[in-house]
PDB file of C-alpha atoms in Angstrom:
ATOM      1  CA  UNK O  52       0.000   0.000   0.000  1.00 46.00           C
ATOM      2  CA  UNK O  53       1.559   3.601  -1.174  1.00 44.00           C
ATOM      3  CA  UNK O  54       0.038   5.201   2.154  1.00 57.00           C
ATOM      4  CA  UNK O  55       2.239   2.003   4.529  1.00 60.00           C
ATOM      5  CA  UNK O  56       5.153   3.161   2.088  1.00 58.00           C
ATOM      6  CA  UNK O  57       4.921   7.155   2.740  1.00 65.00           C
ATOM      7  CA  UNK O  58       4.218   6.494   6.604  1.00 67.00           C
ATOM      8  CA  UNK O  59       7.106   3.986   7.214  1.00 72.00           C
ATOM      9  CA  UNK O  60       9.087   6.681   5.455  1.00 72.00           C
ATOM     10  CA  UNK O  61       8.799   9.174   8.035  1.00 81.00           C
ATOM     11  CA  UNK O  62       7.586   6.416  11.084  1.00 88.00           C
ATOM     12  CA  UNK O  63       9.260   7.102  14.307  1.00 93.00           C
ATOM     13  CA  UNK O  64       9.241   3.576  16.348  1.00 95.00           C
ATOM     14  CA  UNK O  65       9.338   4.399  20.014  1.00 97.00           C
ATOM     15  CA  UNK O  66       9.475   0.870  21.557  1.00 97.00           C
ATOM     16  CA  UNK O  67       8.370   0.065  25.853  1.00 97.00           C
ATOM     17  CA  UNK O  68      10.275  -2.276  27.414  1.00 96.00           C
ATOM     18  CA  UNK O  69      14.197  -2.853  26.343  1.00 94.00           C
ATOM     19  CA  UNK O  70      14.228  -6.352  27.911  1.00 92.00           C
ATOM     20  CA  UNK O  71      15.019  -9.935  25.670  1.00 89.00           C
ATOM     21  CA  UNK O  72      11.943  -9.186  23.428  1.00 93.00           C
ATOM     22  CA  UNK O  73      11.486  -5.555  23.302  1.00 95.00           C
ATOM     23  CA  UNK O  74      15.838  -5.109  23.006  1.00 94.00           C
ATOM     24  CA  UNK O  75      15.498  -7.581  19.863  1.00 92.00           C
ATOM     25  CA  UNK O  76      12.869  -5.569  18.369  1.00 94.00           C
ATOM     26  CA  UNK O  77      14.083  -2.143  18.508  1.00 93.00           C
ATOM     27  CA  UNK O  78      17.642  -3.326  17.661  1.00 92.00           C
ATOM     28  CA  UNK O  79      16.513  -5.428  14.264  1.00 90.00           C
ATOM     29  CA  UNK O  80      14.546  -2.937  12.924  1.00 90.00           C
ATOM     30  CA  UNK O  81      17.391  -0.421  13.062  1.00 89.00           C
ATOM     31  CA  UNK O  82      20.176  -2.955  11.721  1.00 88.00           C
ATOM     32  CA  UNK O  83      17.785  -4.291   9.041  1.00 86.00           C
ATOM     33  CA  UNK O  84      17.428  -0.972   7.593  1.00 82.00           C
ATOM     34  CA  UNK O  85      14.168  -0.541   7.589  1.00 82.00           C
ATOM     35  CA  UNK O  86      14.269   2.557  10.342  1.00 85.00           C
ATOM     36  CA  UNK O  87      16.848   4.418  10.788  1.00 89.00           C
ATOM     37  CA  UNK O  88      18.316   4.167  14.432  1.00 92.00           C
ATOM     38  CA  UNK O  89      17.716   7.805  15.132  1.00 92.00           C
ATOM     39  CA  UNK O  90      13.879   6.805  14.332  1.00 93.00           C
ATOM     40  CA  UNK O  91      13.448   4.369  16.429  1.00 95.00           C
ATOM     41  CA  UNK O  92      13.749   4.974  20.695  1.00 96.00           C
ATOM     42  CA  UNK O  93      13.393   2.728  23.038  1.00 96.00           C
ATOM     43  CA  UNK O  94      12.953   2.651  27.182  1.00 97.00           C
ATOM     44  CA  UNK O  95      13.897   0.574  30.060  1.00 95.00           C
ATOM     45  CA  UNK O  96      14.607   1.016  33.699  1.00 92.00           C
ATOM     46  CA  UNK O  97      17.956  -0.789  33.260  1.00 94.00           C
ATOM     47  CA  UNK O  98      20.374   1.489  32.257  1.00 94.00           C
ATOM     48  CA  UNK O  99      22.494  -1.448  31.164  1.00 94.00           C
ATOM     49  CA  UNK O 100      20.397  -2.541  28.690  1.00 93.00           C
ATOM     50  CA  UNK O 101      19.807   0.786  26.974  1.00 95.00           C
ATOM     51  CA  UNK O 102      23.578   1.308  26.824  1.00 95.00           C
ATOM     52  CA  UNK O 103      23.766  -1.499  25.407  1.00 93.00           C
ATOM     53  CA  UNK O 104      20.909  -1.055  22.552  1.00 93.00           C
ATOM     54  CA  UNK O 105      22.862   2.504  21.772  1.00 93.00           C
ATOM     55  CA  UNK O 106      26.323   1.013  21.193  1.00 93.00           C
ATOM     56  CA  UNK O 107      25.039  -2.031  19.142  1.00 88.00           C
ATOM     57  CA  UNK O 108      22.823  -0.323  16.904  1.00 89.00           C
ATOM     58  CA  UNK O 109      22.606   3.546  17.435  1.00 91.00           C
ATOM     59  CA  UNK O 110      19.182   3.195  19.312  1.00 93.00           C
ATOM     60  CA  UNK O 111      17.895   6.403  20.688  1.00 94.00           C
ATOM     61  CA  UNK O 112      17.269   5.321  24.326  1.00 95.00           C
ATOM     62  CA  UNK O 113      15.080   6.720  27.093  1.00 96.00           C
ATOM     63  CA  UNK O 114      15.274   6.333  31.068  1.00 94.00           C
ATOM     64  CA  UNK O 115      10.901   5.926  31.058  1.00 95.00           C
ATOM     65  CA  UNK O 116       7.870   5.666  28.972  1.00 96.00           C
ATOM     66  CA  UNK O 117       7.278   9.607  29.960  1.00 95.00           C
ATOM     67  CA  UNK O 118      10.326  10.429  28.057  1.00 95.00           C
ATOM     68  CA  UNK O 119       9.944   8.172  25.562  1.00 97.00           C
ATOM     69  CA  UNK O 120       6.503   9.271  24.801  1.00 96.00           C
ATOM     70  CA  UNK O 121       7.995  13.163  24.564  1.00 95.00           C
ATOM     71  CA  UNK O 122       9.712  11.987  21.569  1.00 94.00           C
ATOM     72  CA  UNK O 123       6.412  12.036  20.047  1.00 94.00           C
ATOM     73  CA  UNK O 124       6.587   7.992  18.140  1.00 96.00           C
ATOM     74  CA  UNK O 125       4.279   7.362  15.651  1.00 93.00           C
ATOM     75  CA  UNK O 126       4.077   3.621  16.357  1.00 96.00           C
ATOM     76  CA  UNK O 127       4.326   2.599  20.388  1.00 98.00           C
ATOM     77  CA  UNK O 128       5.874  -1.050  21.194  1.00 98.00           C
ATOM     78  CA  UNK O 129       4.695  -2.047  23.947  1.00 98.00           C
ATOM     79  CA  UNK O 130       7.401  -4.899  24.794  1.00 96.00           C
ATOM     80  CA  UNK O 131       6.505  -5.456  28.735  1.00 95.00           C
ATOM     81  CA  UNK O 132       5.316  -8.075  30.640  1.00 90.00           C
ATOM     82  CA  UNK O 133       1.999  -8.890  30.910  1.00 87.00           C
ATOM     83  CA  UNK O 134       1.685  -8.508  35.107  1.00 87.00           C
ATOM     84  CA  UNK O 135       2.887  -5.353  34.737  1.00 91.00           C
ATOM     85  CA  UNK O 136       1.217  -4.005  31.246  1.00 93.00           C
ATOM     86  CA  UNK O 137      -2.310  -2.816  33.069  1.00 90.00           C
ATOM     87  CA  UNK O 138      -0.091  -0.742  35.444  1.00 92.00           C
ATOM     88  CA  UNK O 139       1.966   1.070  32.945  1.00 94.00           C
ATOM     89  CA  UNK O 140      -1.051   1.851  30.355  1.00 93.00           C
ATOM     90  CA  UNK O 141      -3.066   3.145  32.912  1.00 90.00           C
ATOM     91  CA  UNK O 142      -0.424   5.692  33.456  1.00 92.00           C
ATOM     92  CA  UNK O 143       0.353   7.109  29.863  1.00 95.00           C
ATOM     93  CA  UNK O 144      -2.984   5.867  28.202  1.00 94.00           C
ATOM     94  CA  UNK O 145      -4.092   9.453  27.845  1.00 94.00           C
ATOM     95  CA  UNK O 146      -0.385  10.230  25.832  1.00 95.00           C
ATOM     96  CA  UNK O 147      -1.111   7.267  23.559  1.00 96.00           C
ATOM     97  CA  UNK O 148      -4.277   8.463  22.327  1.00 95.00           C
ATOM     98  CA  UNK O 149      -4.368   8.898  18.599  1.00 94.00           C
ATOM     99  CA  UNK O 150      -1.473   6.802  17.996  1.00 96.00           C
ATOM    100  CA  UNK O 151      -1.193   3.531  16.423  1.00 97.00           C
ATOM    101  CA  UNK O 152      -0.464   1.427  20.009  1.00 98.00           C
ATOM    102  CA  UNK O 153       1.543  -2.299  19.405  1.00 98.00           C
ATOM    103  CA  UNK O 154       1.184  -4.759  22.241  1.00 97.00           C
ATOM    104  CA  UNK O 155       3.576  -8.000  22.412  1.00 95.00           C
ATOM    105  CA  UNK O 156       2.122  -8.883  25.625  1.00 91.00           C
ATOM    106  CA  UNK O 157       0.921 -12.918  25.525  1.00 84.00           C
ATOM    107  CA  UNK O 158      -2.491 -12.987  27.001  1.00 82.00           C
ATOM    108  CA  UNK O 159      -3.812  -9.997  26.934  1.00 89.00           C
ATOM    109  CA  UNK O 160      -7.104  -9.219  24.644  1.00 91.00           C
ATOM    110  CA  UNK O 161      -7.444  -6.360  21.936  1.00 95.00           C
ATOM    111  CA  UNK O 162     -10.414  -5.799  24.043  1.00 95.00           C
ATOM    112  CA  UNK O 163      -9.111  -5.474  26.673  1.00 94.00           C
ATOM    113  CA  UNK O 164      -6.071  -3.207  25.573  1.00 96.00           C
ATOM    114  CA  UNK O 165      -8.720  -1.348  23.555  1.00 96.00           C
ATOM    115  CA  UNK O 166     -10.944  -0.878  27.066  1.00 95.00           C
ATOM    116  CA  UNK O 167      -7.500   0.655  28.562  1.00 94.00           C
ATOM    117  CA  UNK O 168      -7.138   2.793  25.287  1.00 95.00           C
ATOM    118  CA  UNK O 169     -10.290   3.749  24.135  1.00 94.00           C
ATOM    119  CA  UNK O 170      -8.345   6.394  22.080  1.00 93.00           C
ATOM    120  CA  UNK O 171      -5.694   4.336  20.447  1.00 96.00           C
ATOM    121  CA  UNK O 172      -5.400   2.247  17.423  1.00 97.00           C
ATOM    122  CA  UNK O 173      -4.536  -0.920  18.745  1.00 98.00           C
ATOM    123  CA  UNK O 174      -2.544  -4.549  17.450  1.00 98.00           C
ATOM    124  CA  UNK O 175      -1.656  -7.221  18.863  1.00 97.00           C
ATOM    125  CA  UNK O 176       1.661  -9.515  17.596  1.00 96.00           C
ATOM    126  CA  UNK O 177       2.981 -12.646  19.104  1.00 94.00           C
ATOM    127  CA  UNK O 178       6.688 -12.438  18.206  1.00 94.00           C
ATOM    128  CA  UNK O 179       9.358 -15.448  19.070  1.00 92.00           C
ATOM    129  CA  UNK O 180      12.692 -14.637  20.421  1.00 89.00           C
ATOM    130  CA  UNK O 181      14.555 -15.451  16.655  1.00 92.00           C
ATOM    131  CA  UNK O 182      13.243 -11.879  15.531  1.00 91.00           C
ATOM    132  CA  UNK O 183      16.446 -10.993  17.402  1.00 86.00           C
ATOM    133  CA  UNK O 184      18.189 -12.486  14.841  1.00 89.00           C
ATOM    134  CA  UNK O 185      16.007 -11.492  12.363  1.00 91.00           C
ATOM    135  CA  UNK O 186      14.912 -14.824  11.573  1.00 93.00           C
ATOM    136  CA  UNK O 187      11.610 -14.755  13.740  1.00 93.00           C
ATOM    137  CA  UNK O 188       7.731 -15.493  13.258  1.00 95.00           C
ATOM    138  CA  UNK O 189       5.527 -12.768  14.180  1.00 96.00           C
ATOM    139  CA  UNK O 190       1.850 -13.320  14.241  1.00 97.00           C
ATOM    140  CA  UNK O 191      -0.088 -10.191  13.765  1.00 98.00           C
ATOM    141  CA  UNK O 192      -3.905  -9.061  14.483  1.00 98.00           C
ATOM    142  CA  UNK O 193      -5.976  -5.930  14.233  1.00 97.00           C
ATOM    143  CA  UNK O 194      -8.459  -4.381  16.537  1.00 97.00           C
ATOM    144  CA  UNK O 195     -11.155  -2.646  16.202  1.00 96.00           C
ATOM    145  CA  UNK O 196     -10.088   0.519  16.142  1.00 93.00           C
ATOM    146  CA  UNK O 197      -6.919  -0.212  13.893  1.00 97.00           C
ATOM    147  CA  UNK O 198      -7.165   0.131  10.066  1.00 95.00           C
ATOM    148  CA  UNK O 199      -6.137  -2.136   7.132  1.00 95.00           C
ATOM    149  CA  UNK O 200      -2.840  -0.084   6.658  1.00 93.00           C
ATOM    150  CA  UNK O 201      -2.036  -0.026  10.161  1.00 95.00           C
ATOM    151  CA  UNK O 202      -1.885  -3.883  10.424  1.00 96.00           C
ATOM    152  CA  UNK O 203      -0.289  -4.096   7.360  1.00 95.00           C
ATOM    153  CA  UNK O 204       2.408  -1.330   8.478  1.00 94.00           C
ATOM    154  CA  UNK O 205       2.871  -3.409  11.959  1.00 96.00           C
ATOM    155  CA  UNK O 206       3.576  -6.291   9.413  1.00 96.00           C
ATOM    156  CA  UNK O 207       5.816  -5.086   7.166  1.00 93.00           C
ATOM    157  CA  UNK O 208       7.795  -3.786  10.333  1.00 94.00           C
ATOM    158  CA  UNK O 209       7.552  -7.350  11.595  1.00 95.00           C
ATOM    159  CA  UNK O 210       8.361  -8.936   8.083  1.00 94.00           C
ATOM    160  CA  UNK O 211      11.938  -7.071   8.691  1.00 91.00           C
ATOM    161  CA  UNK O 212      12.480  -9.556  11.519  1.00 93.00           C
ATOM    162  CA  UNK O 213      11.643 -12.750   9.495  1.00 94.00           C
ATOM    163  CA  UNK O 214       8.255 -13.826   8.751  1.00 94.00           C
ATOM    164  CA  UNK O 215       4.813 -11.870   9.515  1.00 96.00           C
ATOM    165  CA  UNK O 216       1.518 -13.188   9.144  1.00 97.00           C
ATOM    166  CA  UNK O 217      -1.936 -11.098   9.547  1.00 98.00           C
ATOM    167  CA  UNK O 218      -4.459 -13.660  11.189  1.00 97.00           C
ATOM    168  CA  UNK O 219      -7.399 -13.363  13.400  1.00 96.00           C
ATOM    169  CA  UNK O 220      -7.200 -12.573  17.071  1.00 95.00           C
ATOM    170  CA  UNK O 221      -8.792 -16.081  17.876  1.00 92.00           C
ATOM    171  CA  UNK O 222      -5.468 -17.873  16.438  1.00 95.00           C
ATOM    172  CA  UNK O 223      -3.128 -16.065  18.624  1.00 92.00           C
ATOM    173  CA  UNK O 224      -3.071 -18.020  21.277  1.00 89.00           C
ATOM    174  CA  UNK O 225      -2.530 -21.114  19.005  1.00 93.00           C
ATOM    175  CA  UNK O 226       0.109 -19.612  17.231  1.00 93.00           C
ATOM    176  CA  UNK O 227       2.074 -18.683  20.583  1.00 90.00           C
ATOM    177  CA  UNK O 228       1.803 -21.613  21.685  1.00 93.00           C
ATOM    178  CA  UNK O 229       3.132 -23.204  18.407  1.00 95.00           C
ATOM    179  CA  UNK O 230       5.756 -21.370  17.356  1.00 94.00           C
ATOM    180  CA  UNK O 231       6.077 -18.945  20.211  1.00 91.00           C
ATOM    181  CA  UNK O 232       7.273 -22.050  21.947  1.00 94.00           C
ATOM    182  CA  UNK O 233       8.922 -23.463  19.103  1.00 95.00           C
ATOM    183  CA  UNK O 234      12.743 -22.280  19.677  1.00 94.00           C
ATOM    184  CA  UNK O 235      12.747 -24.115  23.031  1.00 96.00           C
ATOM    185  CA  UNK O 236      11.041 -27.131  21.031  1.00 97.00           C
ATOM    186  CA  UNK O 237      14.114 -26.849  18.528  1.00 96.00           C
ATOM    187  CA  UNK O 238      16.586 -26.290  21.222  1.00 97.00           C
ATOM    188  CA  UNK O 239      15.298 -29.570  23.592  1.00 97.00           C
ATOM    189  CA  UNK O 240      15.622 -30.960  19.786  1.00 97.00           C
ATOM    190  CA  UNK O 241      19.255 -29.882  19.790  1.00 97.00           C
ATOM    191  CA  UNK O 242      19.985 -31.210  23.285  1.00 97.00           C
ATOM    192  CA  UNK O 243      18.613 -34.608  23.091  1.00 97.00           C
ATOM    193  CA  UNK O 244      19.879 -35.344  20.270  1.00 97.00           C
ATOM    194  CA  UNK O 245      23.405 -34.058  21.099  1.00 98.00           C
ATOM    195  CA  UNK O 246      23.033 -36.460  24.971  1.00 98.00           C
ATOM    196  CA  UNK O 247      21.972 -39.054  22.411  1.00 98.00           C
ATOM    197  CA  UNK O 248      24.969 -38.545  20.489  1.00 97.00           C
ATOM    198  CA  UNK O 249      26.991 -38.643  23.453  1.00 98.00           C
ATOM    199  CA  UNK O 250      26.095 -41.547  24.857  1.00 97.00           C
ATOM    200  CA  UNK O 251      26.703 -43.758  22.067  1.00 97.00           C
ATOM    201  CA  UNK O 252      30.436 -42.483  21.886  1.00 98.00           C
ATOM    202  CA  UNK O 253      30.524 -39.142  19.962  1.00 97.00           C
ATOM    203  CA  UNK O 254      33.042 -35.955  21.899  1.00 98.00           C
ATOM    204  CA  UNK O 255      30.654 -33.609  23.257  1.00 97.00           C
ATOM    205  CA  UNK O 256      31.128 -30.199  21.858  1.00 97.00           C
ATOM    206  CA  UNK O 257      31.873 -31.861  18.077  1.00 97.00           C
ATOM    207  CA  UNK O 258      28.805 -33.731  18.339  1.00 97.00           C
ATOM    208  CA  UNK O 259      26.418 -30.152  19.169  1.00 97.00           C
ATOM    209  CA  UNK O 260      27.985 -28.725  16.782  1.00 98.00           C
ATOM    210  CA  UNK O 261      27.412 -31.092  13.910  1.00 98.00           C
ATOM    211  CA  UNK O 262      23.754 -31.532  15.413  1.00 97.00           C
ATOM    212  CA  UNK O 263      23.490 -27.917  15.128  1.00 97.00           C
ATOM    213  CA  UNK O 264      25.018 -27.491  11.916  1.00 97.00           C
ATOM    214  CA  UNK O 265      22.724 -30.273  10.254  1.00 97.00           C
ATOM    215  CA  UNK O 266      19.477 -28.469  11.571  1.00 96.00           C
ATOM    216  CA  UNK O 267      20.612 -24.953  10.185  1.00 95.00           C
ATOM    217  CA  UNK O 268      21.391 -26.880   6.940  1.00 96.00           C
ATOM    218  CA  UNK O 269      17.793 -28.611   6.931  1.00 96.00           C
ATOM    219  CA  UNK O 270      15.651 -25.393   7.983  1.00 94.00           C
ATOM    220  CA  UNK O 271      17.827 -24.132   4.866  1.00 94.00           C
ATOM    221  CA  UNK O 272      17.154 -26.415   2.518  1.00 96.00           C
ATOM    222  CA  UNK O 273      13.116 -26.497   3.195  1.00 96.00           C
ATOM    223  CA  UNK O 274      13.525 -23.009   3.102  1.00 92.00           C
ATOM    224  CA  UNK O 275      15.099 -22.096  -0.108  1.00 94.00           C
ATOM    225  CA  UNK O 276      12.968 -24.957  -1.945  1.00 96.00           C
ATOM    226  CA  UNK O 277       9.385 -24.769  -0.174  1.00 95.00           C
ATOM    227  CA  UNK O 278       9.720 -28.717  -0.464  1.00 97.00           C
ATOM    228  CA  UNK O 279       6.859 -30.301   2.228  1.00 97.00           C
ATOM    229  CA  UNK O 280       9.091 -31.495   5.622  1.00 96.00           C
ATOM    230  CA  UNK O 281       7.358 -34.974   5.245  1.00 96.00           C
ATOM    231  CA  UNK O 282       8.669 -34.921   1.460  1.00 97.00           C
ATOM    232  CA  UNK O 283      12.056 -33.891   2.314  1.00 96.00           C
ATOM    233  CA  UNK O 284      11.686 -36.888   5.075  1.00 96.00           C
ATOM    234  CA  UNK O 285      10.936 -39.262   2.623  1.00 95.00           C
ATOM    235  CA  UNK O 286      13.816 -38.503   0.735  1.00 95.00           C
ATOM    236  CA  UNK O 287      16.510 -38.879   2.862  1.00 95.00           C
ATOM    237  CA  UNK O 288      15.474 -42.167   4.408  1.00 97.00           C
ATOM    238  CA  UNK O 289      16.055 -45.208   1.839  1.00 96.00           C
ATOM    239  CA  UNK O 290      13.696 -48.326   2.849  1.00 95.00           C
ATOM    240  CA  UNK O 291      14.921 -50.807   4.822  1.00 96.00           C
ATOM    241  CA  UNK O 292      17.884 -48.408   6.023  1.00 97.00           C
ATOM    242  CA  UNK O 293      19.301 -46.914   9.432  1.00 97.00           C
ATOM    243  CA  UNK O 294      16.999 -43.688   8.819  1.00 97.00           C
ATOM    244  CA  UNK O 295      13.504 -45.715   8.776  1.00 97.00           C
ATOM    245  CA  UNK O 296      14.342 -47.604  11.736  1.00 97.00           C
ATOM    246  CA  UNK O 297      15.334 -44.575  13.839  1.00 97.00           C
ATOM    247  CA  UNK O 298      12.076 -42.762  12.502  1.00 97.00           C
ATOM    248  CA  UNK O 299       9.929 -45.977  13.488  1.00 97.00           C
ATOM    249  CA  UNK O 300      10.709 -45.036  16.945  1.00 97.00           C
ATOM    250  CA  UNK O 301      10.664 -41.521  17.215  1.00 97.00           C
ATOM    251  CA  UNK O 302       7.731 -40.088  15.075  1.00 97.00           C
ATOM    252  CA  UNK O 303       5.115 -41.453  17.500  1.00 97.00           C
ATOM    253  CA  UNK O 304       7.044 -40.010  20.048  1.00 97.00           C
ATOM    254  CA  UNK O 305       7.641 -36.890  18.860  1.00 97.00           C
ATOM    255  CA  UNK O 306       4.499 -36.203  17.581  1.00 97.00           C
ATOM    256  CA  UNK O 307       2.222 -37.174  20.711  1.00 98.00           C
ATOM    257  CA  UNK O 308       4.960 -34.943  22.710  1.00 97.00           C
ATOM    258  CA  UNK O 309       4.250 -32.014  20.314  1.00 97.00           C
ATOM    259  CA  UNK O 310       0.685 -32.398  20.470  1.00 98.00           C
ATOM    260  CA  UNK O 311       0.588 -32.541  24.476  1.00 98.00           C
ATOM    261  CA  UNK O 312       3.033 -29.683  24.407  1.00 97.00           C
ATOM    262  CA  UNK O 313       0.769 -27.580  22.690  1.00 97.00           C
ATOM    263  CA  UNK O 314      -2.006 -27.908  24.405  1.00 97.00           C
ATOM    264  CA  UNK O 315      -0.126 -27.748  27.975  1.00 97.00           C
ATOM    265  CA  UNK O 316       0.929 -24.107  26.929  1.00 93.00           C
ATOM    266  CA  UNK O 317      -2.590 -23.590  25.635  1.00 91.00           C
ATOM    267  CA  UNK O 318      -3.795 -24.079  29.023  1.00 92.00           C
ATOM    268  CA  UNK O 319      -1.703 -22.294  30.634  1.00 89.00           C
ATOM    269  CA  UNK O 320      -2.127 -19.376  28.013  1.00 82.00           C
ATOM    270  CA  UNK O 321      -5.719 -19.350  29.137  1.00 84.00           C
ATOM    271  CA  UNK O 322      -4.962 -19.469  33.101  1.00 84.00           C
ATOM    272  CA  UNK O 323      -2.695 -16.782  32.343  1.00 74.00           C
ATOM    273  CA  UNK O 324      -5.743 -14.621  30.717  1.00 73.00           C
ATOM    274  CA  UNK O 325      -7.514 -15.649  33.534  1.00 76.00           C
ATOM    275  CA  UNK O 326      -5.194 -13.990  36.348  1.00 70.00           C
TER     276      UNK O 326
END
C-alpha cells in the first residue's frame, strides 16, 4: 500500500520495554534498515540494557515511557510483561491516544487493551525470540479501532524480523503456543539429540555442533525450496535403512509430545488470561 510506504518513510518507532523481546525488536529494525536508528527509541529502567541497545545499533534510548513518549513515536511497542502491562497503560494511556499502540504482551485481549485505550489504534503480535536475529515469526492481528494499513504497516515492520503473518485474534493463542514455543522445542531438539549422540560415543562439543550445523542446513534447505518437511523426510530415508528404523521409533514419540506440548501451553495461556 503507497500510504504504509509514505508512513514507514517518516515512522518514528518508540518501543516500551528494552528487555530480551522488546531489546530484539528495537535493535533489528534499526540494523535491518528498515528505520533508521535515530527513528526508532526505546525505554527501560535498566540502564544497562539501553547502553547497550545505543552502542550495538545507534538506538535512541530513554530512562521511562514519559520520556519516551515526549519523543512524540508514531508507532508505540509495547514490549513489557503482561503482570505489569495494566499498570503502565493506565499511566500514559491518555499520551497514547491517537497513535497507532503495538502490544507484544501474551495474554492480553485487543479488548481489553482497547478498554484501557479507548483512544488508540490498537494490534496485537505474538513475536518469538529469533526476531532478534532477524529470523523470527511474528503473528499479527488488528483491533477494532486499527485500520487495514495499520496492520499491514505493523507487518511489514515485523516482516523485517523474518516472517509476519496477519491472522485473526482467535489464532493467537494457538500460534504462541506453536511457534512462540517453538525455539525451546528446537533447542530440547538440539539437546537430546546431542546427549543421544553422546552416549553412544561421539566428543561432546563436536557432536552439538554437527547436530546444530545439520538443523541450520535442513531449515535451509526447506527453506530455499518450499519442499513439504514430510517430502524432504521421505527422501533422505532409503527403505529398509538406518533412517527408517530410527524414525519408526521416534515419530510417535515426537508427535504425541508435540501435540501434548501444545495444548499444555494452551492451558496455561488461558490461566494466564484468567489472572
Amino acid at each position: 500500500m503507497a500510504e504504509v510506504s509514505e508512513v514507514l518513510a517518516s515512522a518514528r518507532i518508540g518501543v516500551i520495554g528494552g528487555g530480551s523481546m522488546g531489546g530484539s525488536i528495537a535493535r533489528g529494525l534499526a540494523q535491518a534498515g528498515v528505520m533508521a536508528p535515530e527513528r526508532v527509541f526505546v525505554c527501560d529502567h535498566n540502564p544497562g540494557k539501553l547502553q547497550a541497545l545505543a552502542d550495538a545499533a545507534g538506538i535512541q534510548t530513554r530512562a521511562n515511557a514519559d520520556e519516551l513518549l515526549a519523543a512524540d513515536p508514531t508507532v508505540v511497542v509495547l514490549a513489557v510483561k503482561p503482570q505489569v502491562l495494566g499498570a503502565l497503560l493506565e499511566q500514559v494511556a491518555d499520551r497514547l491516544a491517537g497513535r497507532l499502540v503495538v502490544s507484544i504482551a501474551a495474554g492480553v485481549a485487543l479488548s481489553t487493551l482497547e478498554g484501557i485505550l479507548p483512544g488508540s489504534r490498537v494490534v496485537r503480535v505474538m513475536p518469538n525470540l529469533p526476531v532478534s536475529v532477524r529470523s523470527g515469526a511474528s503473528a499479527v492481528a488488528g483491533g477494532s479501532s486499527a485500520t487495514a494499513d495499520d496492520v499491514e504497516l505493523t507487518r511489514t515492520l515485523f516482516s523485517a524480523l523474518g516472517a509476519a503473518k496477519v491472522m485473526r485474534e482467535d489464532q493467537l493463542d494457538a500460534e504462541g503456543a506453536v511457534v512462540g514455543c517453538a525455539p525451546a522445542f528446537f533447542a530440547l531438539m538440539l539437546d537430546t539429540l546431542t546427549r543421544a549422540g553422546i552416549r553412544a560415543g561421539l566428543p561432546a562439543a563436536a557432536a552439538r555442533e554437527m547436530v546444530n550445523v545439520t538443523m541450520l542446513g535442513v531449515a535451509e534447505m526447506l527453506k530455499e525450496s518450499g519442499e513439504h518437511p514430510r517430502a524432504y523426510m521421505e527422501r533422505v530415508t532409503s527403505p529398509g535403512g538406518t533412517t527408517a528404523a530410527a524414525l519408526y521409533e521416534l515419530e510417535p514419540l515426537l508427535a504425541k509430545g508435540s501435540y501434548d506440548a501444545v495444548d499444555a501451553a494452551l492451558e496455561r495461556t488461558a490461566e494466564l488470561a484468567r489472572s
